[in-house]
């Protein structure tokens, strides 16, 4: 089995890295906010 030299574990291009970071932020920020709101609502269930 052979592999091509381009896929030998090199780092992605800087522009591609920025796009990956932006995509993670695009998903991660609303997800974190949703988890935060969920924790607040769940805490209300156990308080007076």
mmCIF file of N, CA and C in Angstrom:
data_model
loop_
_atom_site.group_PDB
_atom_site.id
_atom_site.type_symbol
_atom_site.label_atom_id
_atom_site.label_comp_id
_atom_site.label_asym_id
_atom_site.label_seq_id
_atom_site.Cartn_x
_atom_site.Cartn_y
_atom_site.Cartn_z
ATOM 1 N N UNK A 1 0.848 -1.168 0.000
ATOM 2 C CA UNK A 1 0.000 0.000 0.000
ATOM 3 C C UNK A 1 0.900 1.240 0.000
ATOM 4 N N UNK A 2 0.630 2.172 -0.883
ATOM 5 C CA UNK A 2 1.452 3.377 -0.963
ATOM 6 C C UNK A 2 0.614 4.602 -0.655
ATOM 7 N N UNK A 3 1.292 5.636 -0.208
ATOM 8 C CA UNK A 3 0.616 6.904 0.059
ATOM 9 C C UNK A 3 1.242 7.988 -0.786
ATOM 10 N N UNK A 4 0.470 8.990 -1.098
ATOM 11 C CA UNK A 4 1.001 10.094 -1.880
ATOM 12 C C UNK A 4 1.800 11.025 -0.973
ATOM 13 N N UNK A 5 2.799 11.714 -1.491
ATOM 14 C CA UNK A 5 3.610 12.611 -0.663
ATOM 15 C C UNK A 5 2.802 13.766 -0.063
ATOM 16 N N UNK A 6 1.734 14.187 -0.712
ATOM 17 C CA UNK A 6 0.945 15.315 -0.218
ATOM 18 C C UNK A 6 0.202 14.972 1.064
ATOM 19 N N UNK A 7 -0.099 13.707 1.297
ATOM 20 C CA UNK A 7 -0.862 13.330 2.484
ATOM 21 C C UNK A 7 0.031 12.718 3.564
ATOM 22 N N UNK A 8 1.254 13.208 3.668
ATOM 23 C CA UNK A 8 2.200 12.629 4.622
ATOM 24 C C UNK A 8 2.157 13.306 5.986
ATOM 25 N N UNK A 9 1.008 13.885 6.357
ATOM 26 C CA UNK A 9 0.881 14.476 7.674
ATOM 27 C C UNK A 9 1.322 15.919 7.746
ATOM 28 N N UNK A 10 1.359 16.603 6.627
ATOM 29 C CA UNK A 10 1.748 18.011 6.651
ATOM 30 C C UNK A 10 0.623 18.862 7.198
ATOM 31 N N UNK A 11 0.958 20.031 7.708
ATOM 32 C CA UNK A 11 -0.039 20.951 8.259
ATOM 33 C C UNK A 11 -0.877 21.533 7.124
ATOM 34 N N UNK A 12 -2.148 21.829 7.384
ATOM 35 C CA UNK A 12 -2.985 22.431 6.347
ATOM 36 C C UNK A 12 -2.529 23.852 6.027
ATOM 37 N N UNK A 13 -2.951 24.347 4.884
ATOM 38 C CA UNK A 13 -2.608 25.708 4.480
ATOM 39 C C UNK A 13 -3.149 26.700 5.502
ATOM 40 N N UNK A 14 -2.487 27.844 5.683
ATOM 41 C CA UNK A 14 -2.973 28.832 6.659
ATOM 42 C C UNK A 14 -4.403 29.286 6.392
ATOM 43 N N UNK A 15 -4.762 29.472 5.130
ATOM 44 C CA UNK A 15 -6.126 29.891 4.818
ATOM 45 C C UNK A 15 -7.119 28.805 5.209
ATOM 46 N N UNK A 16 -6.766 27.575 4.985
ATOM 47 C CA UNK A 16 -7.617 26.449 5.341
ATOM 48 C C UNK A 16 -7.737 26.344 6.863
ATOM 49 N N UNK A 17 -6.651 26.609 7.574
ATOM 50 C CA UNK A 17 -6.671 26.576 9.036
ATOM 51 C C UNK A 17 -7.615 27.641 9.575
ATOM 52 N N UNK A 18 -7.567 28.833 9.003
ATOM 53 C CA UNK A 18 -8.478 29.898 9.420
ATOM 54 C C UNK A 18 -9.923 29.527 9.182
ATOM 55 N N UNK A 19 -10.192 28.863 8.085
ATOM 56 C CA UNK A 19 -11.551 28.429 7.780
ATOM 57 C C UNK A 19 -12.023 27.378 8.777
ATOM 58 N N UNK A 20 -11.142 26.490 9.158
ATOM 59 C CA UNK A 20 -11.492 25.462 10.143
ATOM 60 C C UNK A 20 -11.791 26.102 11.490
ATOM 61 N N UNK A 21 -10.970 27.064 11.901
ATOM 62 C CA UNK A 21 -11.205 27.767 13.165
ATOM 63 C C UNK A 21 -12.531 28.506 13.112
ATOM 64 N N UNK A 22 -12.808 29.178 12.020
ATOM 65 C CA UNK A 22 -14.067 29.903 11.868
ATOM 66 C C UNK A 22 -15.260 28.955 11.926
ATOM 67 N N UNK A 23 -15.150 27.806 11.297
ATOM 68 C CA UNK A 23 -16.244 26.830 11.322
ATOM 69 C C UNK A 23 -16.483 26.310 12.732
ATOM 70 N N UNK A 24 -15.410 26.027 13.478
ATOM 71 C CA UNK A 24 -15.567 25.563 14.863
ATOM 72 C C UNK A 24 -16.214 26.640 15.724
ATOM 73 N N UNK A 25 -15.825 27.898 15.526
ATOM 74 C CA UNK A 25 -16.441 28.987 16.287
ATOM 75 C C UNK A 25 -17.905 29.154 15.907
ATOM 76 N N UNK A 26 -18.212 29.012 14.626
ATOM 77 C CA UNK A 26 -19.584 29.154 14.127
ATOM 78 C C UNK A 26 -20.517 28.149 14.806
ATOM 79 N N UNK A 27 -20.012 26.979 15.073
ATOM 80 C CA UNK A 27 -20.797 25.931 15.722
ATOM 81 C C UNK A 27 -20.618 25.964 17.241
ATOM 82 N N UNK A 28 -19.410 26.195 17.694
ATOM 83 C CA UNK A 28 -19.098 26.087 19.114
ATOM 84 C C UNK A 28 -19.713 27.162 19.984
ATOM 85 N N UNK A 29 -19.773 28.399 19.496
ATOM 86 C CA UNK A 29 -20.328 29.485 20.308
ATOM 87 C C UNK A 29 -21.814 29.270 20.581
ATOM 88 N N UNK A 30 -22.653 29.019 19.565
ATOM 89 C CA UNK A 30 -24.065 28.745 19.878
ATOM 90 C C UNK A 30 -24.252 27.485 20.720
ATOM 91 N N UNK A 31 -23.417 26.485 20.500
ATOM 92 C CA UNK A 31 -23.510 25.264 21.298
ATOM 93 C C UNK A 31 -23.195 25.551 22.761
ATOM 94 N N UNK A 32 -22.145 26.311 23.011
ATOM 95 C CA UNK A 32 -21.781 26.656 24.387
ATOM 96 C C UNK A 32 -22.880 27.479 25.041
ATOM 97 N N UNK A 33 -23.471 28.407 24.295
ATOM 98 C CA UNK A 33 -24.568 29.208 24.837
ATOM 99 C C UNK A 33 -25.768 28.320 25.166
ATOM 100 N N UNK A 34 -26.064 27.373 24.310
ATOM 101 C CA UNK A 34 -27.171 26.453 24.551
ATOM 102 C C UNK A 34 -26.945 25.592 25.780
ATOM 103 N N UNK A 35 -25.728 25.112 25.959
ATOM 104 C CA UNK A 35 -25.412 24.312 27.145
ATOM 105 C C UNK A 35 -25.517 25.176 28.397
ATOM 106 N N UNK A 36 -25.059 26.414 28.325
ATOM 107 C CA UNK A 36 -25.152 27.345 29.450
ATOM 108 C C UNK A 36 -26.611 27.574 29.831
ATOM 109 N N UNK A 37 -27.457 27.834 28.847
ATOM 110 C CA UNK A 37 -28.883 28.043 29.110
ATOM 111 C C UNK A 37 -29.525 26.777 29.677
ATOM 112 N N UNK A 38 -29.126 25.620 29.187
ATOM 113 C CA UNK A 38 -29.647 24.355 29.693
ATOM 114 C C UNK A 38 -29.306 24.169 31.166
ATOM 115 N N UNK A 39 -28.079 24.491 31.531
ATOM 116 C CA UNK A 39 -27.665 24.368 32.930
ATOM 117 C C UNK A 39 -28.473 25.320 33.801
ATOM 118 N N UNK A 40 -28.697 26.541 33.332
ATOM 119 C CA UNK A 40 -29.501 27.491 34.110
ATOM 120 C C UNK A 40 -30.929 26.987 34.293
ATOM 121 N N UNK A 41 -31.530 26.469 33.237
ATOM 122 C CA UNK A 41 -32.907 25.960 33.329
ATOM 123 C C UNK A 41 -32.974 24.724 34.221
ATOM 124 N N UNK A 42 -31.984 23.857 34.131
ATOM 125 C CA UNK A 42 -31.968 22.659 34.969
ATOM 126 C C UNK A 42 -31.782 23.029 36.436
ATOM 127 N N UNK A 43 -30.997 24.061 36.708
ATOM 128 C CA UNK A 43 -30.793 24.498 38.089
ATOM 129 C C UNK A 43 -32.097 25.015 38.686
ATOM 130 N N UNK A 44 -32.943 25.613 37.867
ATOM 131 C CA UNK A 44 -34.231 26.116 38.348
ATOM 132 C C UNK A 44 -35.138 24.978 38.810
ATOM 133 N N UNK A 45 -34.954 23.804 38.275
ATOM 134 C CA UNK A 45 -35.777 22.662 38.672
ATOM 135 C C UNK A 45 -35.506 22.238 40.110
ATOM 136 N N UNK A 46 -34.297 22.505 40.590
ATOM 137 C CA UNK A 46 -33.894 22.030 41.905
ATOM 138 C C UNK A 46 -33.846 23.129 42.961
ATOM 139 N N UNK A 47 -34.328 24.316 42.629
ATOM 140 C CA UNK A 47 -34.360 25.413 43.598
ATOM 141 C C UNK A 47 -35.802 25.816 43.841
ATOM 142 N N UNK A 48 -36.011 26.556 44.909
ATOM 143 C CA UNK A 48 -37.369 26.998 45.256
ATOM 144 C C UNK A 48 -37.858 28.068 44.324
#
